Structures are given as C-alpha cells and as structure tokens.
mmCIF file of C-alpha atoms in Angstrom:
data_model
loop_
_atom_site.group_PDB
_atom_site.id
_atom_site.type_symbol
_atom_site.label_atom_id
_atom_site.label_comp_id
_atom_site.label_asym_id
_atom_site.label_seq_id
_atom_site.Cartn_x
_atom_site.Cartn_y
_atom_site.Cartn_z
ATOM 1 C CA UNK S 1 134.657 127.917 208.482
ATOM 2 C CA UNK S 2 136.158 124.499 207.000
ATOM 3 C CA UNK S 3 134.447 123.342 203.473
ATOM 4 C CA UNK S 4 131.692 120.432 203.815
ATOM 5 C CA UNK S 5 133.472 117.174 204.323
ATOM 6 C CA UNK S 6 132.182 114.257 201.640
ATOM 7 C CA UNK S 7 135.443 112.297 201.725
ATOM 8 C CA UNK S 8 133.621 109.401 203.847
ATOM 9 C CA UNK S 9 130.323 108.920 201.231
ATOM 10 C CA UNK S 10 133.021 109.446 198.299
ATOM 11 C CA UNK S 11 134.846 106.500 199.658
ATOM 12 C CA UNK S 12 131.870 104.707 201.647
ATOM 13 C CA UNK S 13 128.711 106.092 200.789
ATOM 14 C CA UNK S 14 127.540 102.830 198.844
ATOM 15 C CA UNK S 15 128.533 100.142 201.092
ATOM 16 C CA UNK S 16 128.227 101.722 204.446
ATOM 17 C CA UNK S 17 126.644 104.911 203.767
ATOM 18 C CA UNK S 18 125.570 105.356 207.449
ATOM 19 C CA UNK S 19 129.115 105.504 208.656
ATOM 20 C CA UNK S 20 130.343 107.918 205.755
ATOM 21 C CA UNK S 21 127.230 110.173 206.560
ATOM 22 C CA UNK S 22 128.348 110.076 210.662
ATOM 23 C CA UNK S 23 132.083 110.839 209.047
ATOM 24 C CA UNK S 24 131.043 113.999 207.092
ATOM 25 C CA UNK S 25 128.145 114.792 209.353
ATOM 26 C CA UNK S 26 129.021 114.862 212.807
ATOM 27 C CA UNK S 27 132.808 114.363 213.199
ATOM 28 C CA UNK S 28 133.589 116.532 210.428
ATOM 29 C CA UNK S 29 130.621 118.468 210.286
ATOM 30 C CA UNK S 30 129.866 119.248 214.048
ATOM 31 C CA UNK S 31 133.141 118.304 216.290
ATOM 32 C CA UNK S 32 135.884 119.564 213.622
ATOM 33 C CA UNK S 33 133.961 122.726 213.201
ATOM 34 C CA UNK S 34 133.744 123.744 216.541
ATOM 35 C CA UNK S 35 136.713 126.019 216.226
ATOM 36 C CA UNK S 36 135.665 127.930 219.129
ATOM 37 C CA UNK S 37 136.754 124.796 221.608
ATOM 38 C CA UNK S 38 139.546 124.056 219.698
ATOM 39 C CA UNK S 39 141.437 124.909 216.858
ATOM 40 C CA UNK S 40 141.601 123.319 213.624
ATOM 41 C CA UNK S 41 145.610 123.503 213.842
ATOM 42 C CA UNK S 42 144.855 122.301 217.160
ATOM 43 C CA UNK S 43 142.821 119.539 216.209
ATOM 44 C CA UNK S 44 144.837 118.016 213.520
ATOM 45 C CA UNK S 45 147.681 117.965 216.068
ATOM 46 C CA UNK S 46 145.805 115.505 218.366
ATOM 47 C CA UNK S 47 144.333 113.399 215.596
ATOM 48 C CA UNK S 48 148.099 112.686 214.156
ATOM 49 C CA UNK S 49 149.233 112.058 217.684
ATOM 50 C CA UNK S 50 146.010 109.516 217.986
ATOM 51 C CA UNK S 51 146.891 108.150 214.132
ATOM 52 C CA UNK S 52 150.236 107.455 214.838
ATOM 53 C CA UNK S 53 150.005 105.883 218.627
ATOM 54 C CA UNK S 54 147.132 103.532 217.395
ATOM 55 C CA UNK S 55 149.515 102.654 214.444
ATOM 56 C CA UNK S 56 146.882 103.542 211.892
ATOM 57 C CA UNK S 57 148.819 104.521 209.185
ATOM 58 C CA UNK S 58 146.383 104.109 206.499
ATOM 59 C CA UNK S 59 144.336 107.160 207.684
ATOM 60 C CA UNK S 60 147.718 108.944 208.636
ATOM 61 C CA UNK S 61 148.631 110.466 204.863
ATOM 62 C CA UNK S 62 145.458 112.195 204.517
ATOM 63 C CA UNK S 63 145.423 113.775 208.378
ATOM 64 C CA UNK S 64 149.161 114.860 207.579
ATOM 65 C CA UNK S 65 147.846 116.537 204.335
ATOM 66 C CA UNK S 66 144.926 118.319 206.634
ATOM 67 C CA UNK S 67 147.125 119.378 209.369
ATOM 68 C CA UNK S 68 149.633 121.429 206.621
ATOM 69 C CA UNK S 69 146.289 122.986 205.448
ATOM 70 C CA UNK S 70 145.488 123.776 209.166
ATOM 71 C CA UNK S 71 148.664 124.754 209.471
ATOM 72 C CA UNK S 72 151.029 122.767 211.270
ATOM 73 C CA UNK S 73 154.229 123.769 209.867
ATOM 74 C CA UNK S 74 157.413 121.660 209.563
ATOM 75 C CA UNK S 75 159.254 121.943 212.656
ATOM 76 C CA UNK S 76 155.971 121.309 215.040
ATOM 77 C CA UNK S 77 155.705 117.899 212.919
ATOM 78 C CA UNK S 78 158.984 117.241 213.667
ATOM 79 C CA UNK S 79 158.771 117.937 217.089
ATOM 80 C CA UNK S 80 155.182 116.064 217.636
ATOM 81 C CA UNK S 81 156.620 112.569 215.652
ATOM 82 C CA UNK S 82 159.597 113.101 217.896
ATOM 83 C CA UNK S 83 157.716 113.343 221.249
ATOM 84 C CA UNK S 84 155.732 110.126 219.739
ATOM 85 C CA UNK S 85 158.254 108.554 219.413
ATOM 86 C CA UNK S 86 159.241 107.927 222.871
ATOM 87 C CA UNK S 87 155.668 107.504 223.750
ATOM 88 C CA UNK S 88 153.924 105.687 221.159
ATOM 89 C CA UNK S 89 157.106 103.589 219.376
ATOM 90 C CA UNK S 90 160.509 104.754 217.884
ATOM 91 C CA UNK S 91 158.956 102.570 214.687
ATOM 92 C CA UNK S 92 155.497 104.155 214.404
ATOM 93 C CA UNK S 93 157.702 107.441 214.540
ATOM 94 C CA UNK S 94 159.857 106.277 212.236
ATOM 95 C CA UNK S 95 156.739 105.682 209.523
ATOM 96 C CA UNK S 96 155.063 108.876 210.355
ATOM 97 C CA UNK S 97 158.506 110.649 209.227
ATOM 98 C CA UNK S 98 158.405 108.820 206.021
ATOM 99 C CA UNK S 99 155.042 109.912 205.398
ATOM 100 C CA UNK S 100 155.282 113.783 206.871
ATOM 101 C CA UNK S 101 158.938 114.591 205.037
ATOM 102 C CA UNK S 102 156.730 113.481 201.310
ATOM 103 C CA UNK S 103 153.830 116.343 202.715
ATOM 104 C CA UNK S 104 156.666 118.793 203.798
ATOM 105 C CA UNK S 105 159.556 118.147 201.437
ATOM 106 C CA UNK S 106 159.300 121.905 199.838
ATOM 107 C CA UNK S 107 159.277 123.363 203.514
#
C-alpha cells in the first residue's frame, strides 16, 4: 500500500486547504490506491503521458520522481517521451527528456 500523501496541504494547506485535502484525500488517497484497477507503475505511466501532452511541466519533475519509485525504469521513459513526442509535440518531448535523464542519470 502507498504511504499517506500530504504533499498538497504541505504546499497548499493554508491558502486552499480544500483542494490540498481533495489532493491527498481522494486522488491520492482513494484513486492512486486502487492498485487492484490499475497499477501504480501503471498509473504513473498515464499521468506523465497526461503531464507532458498538457505541457504542464511544473508538476512533471515530481510525477517523474514517483514513476522511478513505481518503477518505471529507464528505457520505458524513453520509449513513452518518444511515443509523446509524435503525439503530444517533438518540444514537450524534448523538455520531458531534460527533466527524466536528471531522475535517471545513474540508470
């Protein structure tokens, strides 16, 4: 089972704490934890396809850091930014390698 999420009232919690508590509470708390449905490798392989096609690169760094832990290794990140990049935008693929060879530079 994945640790308690707190990441959204850490960084929210005083200035919009109901959208930090529906963060930790129900999308980490009740949809990421349904491991059953879907995997948490799984999971964090969708979410960095959705990060990177939206061009949301501020959340991108920390969902790269979570998929490793899930364990998305090296070549499937390579292969996944690849695939995006004829989908979502050579240059949003080319941003998401900067950011995934930093998280897999020792792999």
């Amino acid at each position: 089972m994945a640790e308690k999420q707190t990441a959204g009232r850490k960084a929210l919690g005083e200035f919009a704490p109901q959208f930090a508590a529906l963060n930790d509470d129900v999308l980490f708390g009740e949809v990421w934890s349904k491991e059953n449905e879907l995997s948490a490798h799984d999971r964090s392989m969708i979410t960095i396809a959705s990060i990177i096609s939206a061009g949301n690169t501020e959340q991108l760094e920390a969902h790269l850091k979570i998929g490793k832990k899930n364990g998305i290794t090296k070549q499937e990140i390579v292969a996944e930014i690849t695939q995006l990049g004829f989908y979502a935008g050579w240059p949003k693929a080319w941003s998401a390698f900067n950011r995934a060879k930093e998280i897999w530079k020792e792999d």
